Amino acid sequence: MQTQQECLKLQGTIKIPKVGFGTYLIQDEDAPSLVHQAICAGYRHVDTAEAYGNEKGVGLGIESALEELGISREEIFVTTKLWPGNEAWGQAPKTFESTIESLQASLARLRLDYIDLYLIHAPFAQLQRLVQWNALIELRRQERVRAIGVSNFNVDHIEQIKAAGLPLPDANQIELHPWSQKPDLVSYLAENDITIIAYSSLVPLSRWRDVEGQASAKTEQMKADGAAADSPFKAMAKKYGKSEAQVLLRWGIQNGYAVLPKSTNAERMRQNIDLFGFELDDEDMAAIAKMDRGEGVAWSTGDPTK
Ligand SMILES: NC(=O)c1ccc[n+]([C@@H]2O[C@H](COP(=O)([O-])OP(=O)(O)OC[C@H]3O[C@@H](n4cnc5c(N)ncnc54)[C@H](OP(=O)(O)O)[C@@H]3O)[C@@H](O)[C@H]2O)c1
C-alpha cells in the first residue's frame, strides 16, 4: 500500500497529490464504500463535483476512511467543483451570491469545513464568468477553500481573467491523454504557473466507460483502436510489465500533470496508483507525442470549452 504520495504544488506551496481518485459516474449510494476503499488503498486526493450528485456519498467515504486509518482531514486533498449554470441548457448562470451558496451546500453535503481546491467546472457562464471567479477569490480569502481554479477553460477564458487584473487560477483541470494533448494550452498553463490536472486519462482503453449509457458517441472509433491487437499501448504495457492503464497514467505524470483515475474495481484502483516504480523512455514519449488527434471526447453534451 502506498501512502506517501508524490505531490505537485499549487501556488508553489499547497501540496496536491499527483494521483487523485476520480468519482464521475460513481453513484451517491456506491460512493461511501468506493471512496473508503480508495483511501484505504493509498489515495490521498479525491475529485468530485456538485454536478456528479455524489458529494454526500464521497463525504461519508472520506469520513469512514479517516476513522479507520486514524488519519486527519489534512491528510486528504479534496477537490469539488461549482456547477456554473449554462444558459444554452436552460439553466440560469450562478451569480456571486449563488456561487458562495453553492460552496456552502457542497461543504454541507461533504460534511467538511473546508475544500482544498474549488473549481469552476466549465466556462459556460459567459457573462457571469468573472463574477463567479470573483466569488471563488472571496471564498479563498475567507479560507473556506485553500486553492481555486477552473476546469475546461481555454487560453481565451484565462486571458479574460488576466485582462480583468484578477489573480489567475491555481489549476486548470482538462481532458488530456495521448489522443488529446492540447500542446498550446499546456504550454500556456505552464508559462503562467497554472497547475495542470488531467482527466479522462484512460480514454484510449477499449473498456473506457464501457458500460451502457456511459460512453460518448465520439468514442466509438477510439474504442476500436484501443481494442486493436496492434495498439501501441499494448506493446508498451508489455515492455514495462505494466497495464495499459498504468502506461497512460504514467504518461500524464511524466508530463507533469496530476491524474484522476476512476475505478470501481479494487485491483484496478490499486494498479492506477502504482505509477512511480517505472518510467516511459524517451522513444515511447516521442512516439506518444505524435498520436495527438485534437480535441477531447469525454463530454457527450458538447464541447465544454464553448
Ligand atoms: N472536469 C471535468 O469536466 C471532468 C470530466 C471528466 C472527468 N473528470 C474527472 O476525472 C476523473 C477520471 O475521468 P473519467 O472518469 O472520465 O475516466 P478515466 O478515469 O479516464 O477512466 C475510467 C474508465 O476506465 C476504466 N478503468 C479504470 N482503471 C482501469 C484499469 N486499470 N484498467 C482497465 N480499465 C480501467 C473504468 O472502469 P472500472 O470503473 O470498471 O474500473 C472506467 O470505465 C473523473 O472520475 C472525474 O473525477 C472531470
Tab-separated table of C-alpha atoms and ligand atoms in Angstrom:
chain	number	residue	atom	x	y	z
A	1	MET	CA	0.000	0.000	0.000
A	2	GLN	CA	1.308	3.398	-0.988
A	3	THR	CA	0.560	6.186	1.469
A	4	GLN	CA	3.365	8.721	0.948
A	5	GLN	CA	2.191	10.055	-2.365
A	6	GLU	CA	4.285	12.231	-4.655
A	7	CYS	CA	2.836	15.727	-4.922
A	8	LEU	CA	2.699	18.756	-7.205
A	9	LYS	CA	2.248	22.229	-5.758
A	10	LEU	CA	-0.453	24.844	-6.166
A	11	GLN	CA	0.695	28.471	-5.827
A	12	GLY	CA	4.134	26.957	-5.218
A	13	THR	CA	3.149	25.949	-1.683
A	14	ILE	CA	-0.012	23.828	-1.368
A	15	LYS	CA	0.699	20.154	-1.952
A	16	ILE	CA	-1.640	18.244	-4.263
A	17	PRO	CA	-1.012	14.501	-4.611
A	18	LYS	CA	-0.221	13.574	-8.207
A	19	VAL	CA	-2.814	10.801	-8.240
A	20	GLY	CA	-6.395	11.545	-7.269
A	21	PHE	CA	-9.382	9.209	-7.160
A	22	GLY	CA	-11.936	10.269	-9.816
A	23	THR	CA	-15.595	9.871	-8.914
A	24	TYR	CA	-17.559	10.881	-12.013
A	25	LEU	CA	-20.276	8.278	-12.767
A	26	ILE	CA	-19.998	6.801	-9.278
A	27	GLN	CA	-23.494	6.813	-7.810
A	28	ASP	CA	-24.059	8.544	-4.477
A	29	GLU	CA	-25.020	5.217	-2.866
A	30	ASP	CA	-21.843	3.496	-4.090
A	31	ALA	CA	-19.502	6.381	-3.227
A	32	PRO	CA	-19.161	5.697	0.535
A	33	SER	CA	-17.632	2.244	0.052
A	34	LEU	CA	-15.618	3.050	-3.107
A	35	VAL	CA	-14.075	6.235	-1.689
A	36	HIS	CA	-13.371	4.429	1.589
A	37	GLN	CA	-11.708	1.617	-0.363
A	38	ALA	CA	-9.654	4.083	-2.454
A	39	ILE	CA	-8.328	5.928	0.590
A	40	CYS	CA	-7.505	2.640	2.317
A	41	ALA	CA	-5.667	1.598	-0.889
A	42	GLY	CA	-3.470	4.702	-0.568
A	43	TYR	CA	-5.238	7.512	-2.444
A	44	ARG	CA	-4.901	10.842	-0.645
A	45	HIS	CA	-6.686	13.025	-3.204
A	46	VAL	CA	-10.358	12.743	-4.168
A	47	ASP	CA	-12.068	14.574	-7.026
A	48	THR	CA	-15.805	15.208	-7.032
A	49	ALA	CA	-18.240	17.900	-8.211
A	50	GLU	CA	-21.620	19.363	-7.394
A	51	ALA	CA	-22.760	18.051	-10.789
A	52	TYR	CA	-21.769	14.430	-10.055
A	53	GLY	CA	-24.550	14.180	-7.479
A	54	ASN	CA	-22.309	12.128	-5.182
A	55	GLU	CA	-20.781	14.621	-2.745
A	56	LYS	CA	-22.773	13.169	0.139
A	57	GLY	CA	-21.501	9.656	-0.521
A	58	VAL	CA	-17.956	10.901	-1.154
A	59	GLY	CA	-18.020	12.723	2.190
A	60	LEU	CA	-19.183	9.593	4.008
A	61	GLY	CA	-16.399	7.576	2.357
A	62	ILE	CA	-13.785	10.122	3.421
A	63	GLU	CA	-15.143	10.235	6.967
A	64	SER	CA	-15.161	6.463	7.446
A	65	ALA	CA	-11.691	6.018	5.915
A	66	LEU	CA	-10.186	8.725	8.143
A	67	GLU	CA	-11.689	6.953	11.109
A	68	GLU	CA	-10.496	3.503	10.064
A	69	LEU	CA	-6.951	4.669	9.273
A	70	GLY	CA	-6.756	7.063	12.203
A	71	ILE	CA	-5.591	9.924	9.987
A	72	SER	CA	-6.660	13.552	9.972
A	73	ARG	CA	-8.668	15.552	7.441
A	74	GLU	CA	-5.489	17.467	6.493
A	75	GLU	CA	-4.052	14.288	5.013
A	76	ILE	CA	-6.692	14.108	2.281
A	77	PHE	CA	-6.799	16.607	-0.585
A	78	VAL	CA	-10.419	17.181	-1.647
A	79	THR	CA	-11.484	18.897	-4.870
A	80	THR	CA	-15.039	19.796	-5.736
A	81	LYS	CA	-16.486	21.965	-8.493
A	82	LEU	CA	-19.045	24.707	-8.874
A	83	TRP	CA	-21.692	23.955	-11.484
A	84	PRO	CA	-21.705	27.355	-13.206
A	85	GLY	CA	-25.095	27.073	-14.896
A	86	ASN	CA	-25.431	27.000	-18.666
A	87	GLU	CA	-27.919	29.223	-20.462
A	88	ALA	CA	-27.629	27.028	-23.569
A	89	TRP	CA	-29.148	24.195	-21.489
A	90	GLY	CA	-31.849	26.432	-19.998
A	91	GLN	CA	-30.020	26.959	-16.691
A	92	ALA	CA	-29.507	30.316	-15.012
A	93	PRO	CA	-25.819	31.118	-14.581
A	94	LYS	CA	-24.763	31.283	-10.934
A	95	THR	CA	-24.330	34.781	-9.524
A	96	PHE	CA	-21.767	35.908	-6.925
A	97	GLU	CA	-24.207	35.059	-4.112
A	98	SER	CA	-25.347	31.727	-5.534
A	99	THR	CA	-21.720	30.724	-6.101
A	100	ILE	CA	-20.986	31.326	-2.409
A	101	GLU	CA	-24.142	29.368	-1.528
A	102	SER	CA	-23.108	26.506	-3.809
A	103	LEU	CA	-19.825	26.118	-1.950
A	104	GLN	CA	-21.698	26.140	1.371
A	105	ALA	CA	-24.017	23.414	0.044
A	106	SER	CA	-21.060	21.333	-1.184
A	107	LEU	CA	-19.385	21.641	2.228
A	108	ALA	CA	-22.603	20.558	3.923
A	109	ARG	CA	-23.049	17.534	1.637
A	110	LEU	CA	-19.395	16.543	2.039
A	111	ARG	CA	-19.567	17.206	5.802
A	112	LEU	CA	-16.291	19.124	5.585
A	113	ASP	CA	-15.402	22.565	6.877
A	114	TYR	CA	-13.084	23.464	4.009
A	115	ILE	CA	-12.280	22.344	0.468
A	116	ASP	CA	-8.700	22.035	-0.734
A	117	LEU	CA	-9.402	23.012	-4.327
A	118	TYR	CA	-12.605	24.569	-5.661
A	119	LEU	CA	-13.008	24.743	-9.433
A	120	ILE	CA	-15.445	26.360	-11.844
A	121	HIS	CA	-16.487	23.190	-13.692
A	122	ALA	CA	-16.668	24.734	-17.172
A	123	PRO	CA	-16.605	28.206	-18.751
A	124	PHE	CA	-20.329	28.063	-19.601
A	125	ALA	CA	-21.455	31.231	-17.832
A	126	GLN	CA	-20.200	33.640	-20.443
A	127	LEU	CA	-21.450	36.853	-18.854
A	128	GLN	CA	-21.062	35.698	-15.258
A	129	ARG	CA	-17.666	34.022	-15.643
A	130	LEU	CA	-15.719	36.831	-13.979
A	131	VAL	CA	-18.424	37.245	-11.337
A	132	GLN	CA	-18.111	33.565	-10.453
A	133	TRP	CA	-14.329	33.866	-10.439
A	134	ASN	CA	-14.554	36.837	-8.057
A	135	ALA	CA	-16.733	34.716	-5.743
A	136	LEU	CA	-14.072	31.982	-5.712
A	137	ILE	CA	-11.443	34.606	-4.848
A	138	GLU	CA	-13.652	35.708	-1.953
A	139	LEU	CA	-14.058	32.087	-0.766
A	140	ARG	CA	-10.284	31.678	-0.749
A	141	ARG	CA	-9.930	34.952	1.172
A	142	GLN	CA	-12.380	33.612	3.761
A	143	GLU	CA	-10.315	30.376	3.933
A	144	ARG	CA	-13.326	28.231	3.109
A	145	VAL	CA	-11.226	26.867	0.228
A	146	ARG	CA	-7.437	26.627	0.180
A	147	ALA	CA	-6.957	26.942	-3.567
A	148	ILE	CA	-9.147	27.906	-6.513
A	149	GLY	CA	-9.113	27.019	-10.147
A	150	VAL	CA	-11.024	26.287	-13.295
A	151	SER	CA	-11.818	23.309	-15.469
A	152	ASN	CA	-12.220	23.081	-19.227
A	153	PHE	CA	-11.032	26.671	-19.632
A	154	ASN	CA	-9.051	27.517	-22.770
A	155	VAL	CA	-6.435	30.250	-23.265
A	156	ASP	CA	-9.038	32.917	-24.098
A	157	HIS	CA	-11.026	32.205	-20.938
A	158	ILE	CA	-7.926	32.568	-18.775
A	159	GLU	CA	-6.798	35.664	-20.689
A	160	GLN	CA	-10.172	37.199	-19.775
A	161	ILE	CA	-9.311	36.751	-16.095
A	162	LYS	CA	-5.855	38.223	-16.702
A	163	ALA	CA	-7.265	41.211	-18.613
A	164	ALA	CA	-9.566	41.954	-15.670
A	165	GLY	CA	-6.496	42.186	-13.431
A	166	LEU	CA	-7.666	39.289	-11.237
A	167	PRO	CA	-5.445	36.573	-9.727
A	168	LEU	CA	-5.040	33.654	-12.121
A	169	PRO	CA	-6.378	30.163	-11.330
A	170	ASP	CA	-4.139	27.901	-9.265
A	171	ALA	CA	-5.085	24.962	-11.514
A	172	ASN	CA	-6.947	24.032	-14.688
A	173	GLN	CA	-8.491	20.546	-14.897
A	174	ILE	CA	-8.696	19.446	-18.530
A	175	GLU	CA	-9.093	16.336	-20.660
A	176	LEU	CA	-5.581	15.139	-21.515
A	177	HIS	CA	-4.415	11.804	-22.899
A	178	PRO	CA	-2.336	10.722	-25.888
A	179	TRP	CA	-5.248	11.357	-28.253
A	180	SER	CA	-5.984	14.844	-26.884
A	181	GLN	CA	-2.707	16.548	-25.927
A	182	LYS	CA	-3.633	20.263	-26.286
A	183	PRO	CA	0.008	21.417	-26.687
A	184	ASP	CA	-0.756	25.157	-26.953
A	185	LEU	CA	-2.967	25.195	-23.868
A	186	VAL	CA	-0.471	23.067	-21.911
A	187	SER	CA	2.417	25.458	-22.755
A	188	TYR	CA	0.292	28.458	-21.833
A	189	LEU	CA	-0.652	26.941	-18.456
A	190	ALA	CA	2.987	26.077	-17.723
A	191	GLU	CA	4.121	29.620	-18.621
A	192	ASN	CA	1.514	31.041	-16.259
A	193	ASP	CA	2.281	28.671	-13.353
A	194	ILE	CA	-1.182	27.125	-13.508
A	195	THR	CA	-1.040	23.508	-12.296
A	196	ILE	CA	-2.426	21.031	-14.815
A	197	ILE	CA	-4.797	18.306	-13.669
A	198	ALA	CA	-5.559	15.746	-16.376
A	199	TYR	CA	-8.917	13.997	-16.558
A	200	SER	CA	-10.100	11.018	-18.619
A	201	SER	CA	-6.501	9.771	-18.961
A	202	LEU	CA	-7.816	6.310	-19.836
A	203	VAL	CA	-9.836	7.242	-22.957
A	204	PRO	CA	-7.591	5.131	-25.257
A	205	LEU	CA	-8.550	1.919	-23.405
A	206	SER	CA	-11.140	-0.170	-25.229
A	207	ARG	CA	-13.007	-0.613	-21.921
A	208	TRP	CA	-13.108	3.138	-21.039
A	209	ARG	CA	-16.643	3.855	-19.705
A	210	ASP	CA	-17.666	0.612	-21.363
A	211	VAL	CA	-20.994	0.443	-19.576
A	212	GLU	CA	-24.368	1.010	-21.196
A	213	GLY	CA	-25.147	4.734	-21.239
A	214	GLN	CA	-21.684	5.943	-20.184
A	215	ALA	CA	-19.749	6.104	-23.453
A	216	SER	CA	-19.817	9.183	-25.603
A	217	ALA	CA	-20.758	8.738	-29.268
A	218	LYS	CA	-17.424	10.268	-30.095
A	219	THR	CA	-15.519	7.345	-28.577
A	220	GLU	CA	-16.671	4.571	-30.934
A	221	GLN	CA	-13.646	4.727	-33.256
A	222	MET	CA	-11.330	5.191	-30.306
A	223	LYS	CA	-12.649	2.068	-28.626
A	224	ALA	CA	-11.998	0.080	-31.776
A	225	ASP	CA	-8.447	1.457	-31.940
A	226	GLY	CA	-7.856	0.707	-28.259
A	227	ALA	CA	-9.036	-2.870	-28.710
A	228	ALA	CA	-6.839	-3.457	-31.795
A	229	ALA	CA	-4.218	-6.163	-31.345
A	230	ASP	CA	-1.529	-3.739	-32.565
A	231	SER	CA	-2.466	-0.923	-30.142
A	232	PRO	CA	0.844	0.807	-29.314
A	233	PHE	CA	-0.198	0.952	-25.637
A	234	LYS	CA	-0.486	-2.846	-25.513
A	235	ALA	CA	3.113	-3.129	-26.743
A	236	MET	CA	4.332	-0.525	-24.238
A	237	ALA	CA	2.475	-2.219	-21.384
A	238	LYS	CA	4.200	-5.491	-22.259
A	239	LYS	CA	7.616	-3.804	-22.482
A	240	TYR	CA	7.349	-2.293	-18.979
A	241	GLY	CA	5.473	-5.219	-17.432
A	242	LYS	CA	2.617	-2.850	-16.534
A	243	SER	CA	-1.002	-2.474	-17.620
A	244	GLU	CA	-2.078	-0.190	-20.470
A	245	ALA	CA	-3.832	1.967	-17.884
A	246	GLN	CA	-0.578	2.390	-15.972
A	247	VAL	CA	1.214	3.422	-19.189
A	248	LEU	CA	-1.460	6.060	-19.926
A	249	LEU	CA	-1.408	7.420	-16.373
A	250	ARG	CA	2.391	7.393	-16.250
A	251	TRP	CA	2.420	9.477	-19.472
A	252	GLY	CA	0.395	12.133	-17.638
A	253	ILE	CA	2.662	12.030	-14.582
A	254	GLN	CA	5.821	12.330	-16.733
A	255	ASN	CA	4.351	15.380	-18.439
A	256	GLY	CA	3.955	16.999	-15.024
A	257	TYR	CA	0.183	16.594	-14.709
A	258	ALA	CA	-1.831	15.312	-11.782
A	259	VAL	CA	-4.116	12.443	-12.891
A	260	LEU	CA	-7.553	11.336	-11.630
A	261	PRO	CA	-8.220	7.674	-12.476
A	262	LYS	CA	-11.696	6.444	-11.601
A	263	SER	CA	-12.331	2.771	-10.975
A	264	THR	CA	-14.981	0.745	-9.226
A	265	ASN	CA	-12.690	-2.282	-9.020
A	266	ALA	CA	-10.218	-2.899	-6.188
A	267	GLU	CA	-7.439	-4.359	-8.353
A	268	ARG	CA	-7.689	-1.571	-10.955
A	269	MET	CA	-7.787	1.048	-8.186
A	270	ARG	CA	-4.559	-0.393	-6.786
A	271	GLN	CA	-2.891	-0.510	-10.232
A	272	ASN	CA	-3.857	3.080	-11.008
A	273	ILE	CA	-1.972	4.463	-8.036
A	274	ASP	CA	1.122	2.328	-8.603
A	275	LEU	CA	2.828	4.626	-11.105
A	276	PHE	CA	6.145	5.558	-9.570
A	277	GLY	CA	8.326	2.468	-9.988
A	278	PHE	CA	8.855	2.771	-13.751
A	279	GLU	CA	9.425	5.388	-16.421
A	280	LEU	CA	8.401	5.574	-20.090
A	281	ASP	CA	11.593	6.020	-22.088
A	282	ASP	CA	12.284	8.911	-24.497
A	283	GLU	CA	11.427	6.783	-27.515
A	284	ASP	CA	7.950	5.952	-26.179
A	285	MET	CA	7.308	9.529	-25.029
A	286	ALA	CA	8.267	10.715	-28.543
A	287	ALA	CA	6.010	8.096	-30.167
A	288	ILE	CA	3.070	9.165	-27.981
A	289	ALA	CA	3.725	12.847	-28.776
A	290	LYS	CA	2.830	12.033	-32.390
A	291	MET	CA	-0.549	10.473	-31.512
A	292	ASP	CA	-2.472	13.687	-30.843
A	293	ARG	CA	-5.874	13.752	-32.567
A	294	GLY	CA	-7.049	17.123	-31.270
A	295	GLU	CA	-9.978	17.893	-29.031
A	296	GLY	CA	-11.278	15.635	-26.276
A	297	VAL	CA	-14.180	13.195	-26.247
A	298	ALA	CA	-15.193	12.878	-22.599
A	299	TRP	CA	-18.156	15.264	-22.686
A	300	SER	CA	-21.087	13.780	-24.557
A	301	THR	CA	-23.083	17.018	-24.295
A	302	GLY	CA	-20.902	19.227	-26.459
A	303	ASP	CA	-17.548	20.935	-26.138
A	304	PRO	CA	-17.276	22.247	-22.565
A	305	THR	CA	-14.862	24.992	-23.641
A	306	LYS	CA	-17.523	26.723	-25.751
B	1	LIG	N1	-13.659	18.458	-15.030
B	1	LIG	C1	-14.316	17.727	-15.907
B	1	LIG	O1	-15.039	18.225	-16.774
B	1	LIG	C2	-14.147	16.238	-15.855
B	1	LIG	C3	-14.633	15.440	-16.910
B	1	LIG	C4	-14.439	14.065	-16.832
B	1	LIG	C5	-13.779	13.511	-15.755
B	1	LIG	N2	-13.353	14.308	-14.713
B	1	LIG	C6	-12.694	13.722	-13.506
B	1	LIG	O2	-11.661	12.837	-13.916
B	1	LIG	C7	-11.960	11.518	-13.436
B	1	LIG	C8	-11.438	10.462	-14.404
B	1	LIG	O3	-12.017	10.588	-15.679
B	1	LIG	P1	-13.104	9.559	-16.251
B	1	LIG	O4	-13.968	9.100	-15.127
B	1	LIG	O5	-13.658	10.190	-17.439
B	1	LIG	O6	-12.310	8.325	-16.776
B	1	LIG	P2	-10.946	7.547	-16.527
B	1	LIG	O7	-10.529	7.526	-15.119
B	1	LIG	O8	-10.005	8.039	-17.565
B	1	LIG	O9	-11.437	6.085	-16.962
B	1	LIG	C9	-12.423	5.382	-16.253
B	1	LIG	C10	-12.804	4.148	-17.080
B	1	LIG	O10	-11.667	3.289	-17.224
B	1	LIG	C11	-11.901	2.053	-16.542
B	1	LIG	N3	-10.656	1.726	-15.828
B	1	LIG	C12	-10.157	2.337	-14.737
B	1	LIG	N4	-8.963	1.821	-14.382
B	1	LIG	C13	-8.708	0.822	-15.269
B	1	LIG	C14	-7.626	-0.089	-15.429
B	1	LIG	N5	-6.574	-0.083	-14.604
B	1	LIG	N6	-7.693	-0.987	-16.440
B	1	LIG	C15	-8.756	-1.000	-17.277
B	1	LIG	N7	-9.815	-0.158	-17.184
B	1	LIG	C16	-9.785	0.764	-16.190
B	1	LIG	C17	-13.069	2.304	-15.615
B	1	LIG	O11	-13.806	1.140	-15.413
B	1	LIG	P3	-13.976	0.459	-13.938
B	1	LIG	O12	-14.643	1.510	-13.075
B	1	LIG	O13	-14.816	-0.721	-14.234
B	1	LIG	O14	-12.593	0.115	-13.465
B	1	LIG	C18	-13.876	3.328	-16.428
B	1	LIG	O15	-14.605	2.686	-17.462
B	1	LIG	C19	-13.470	11.543	-13.250
B	1	LIG	O16	-13.929	10.475	-12.465
B	1	LIG	C20	-13.672	12.909	-12.658
B	1	LIG	O17	-13.311	12.910	-11.294
B	1	LIG	C21	-13.507	15.658	-14.779
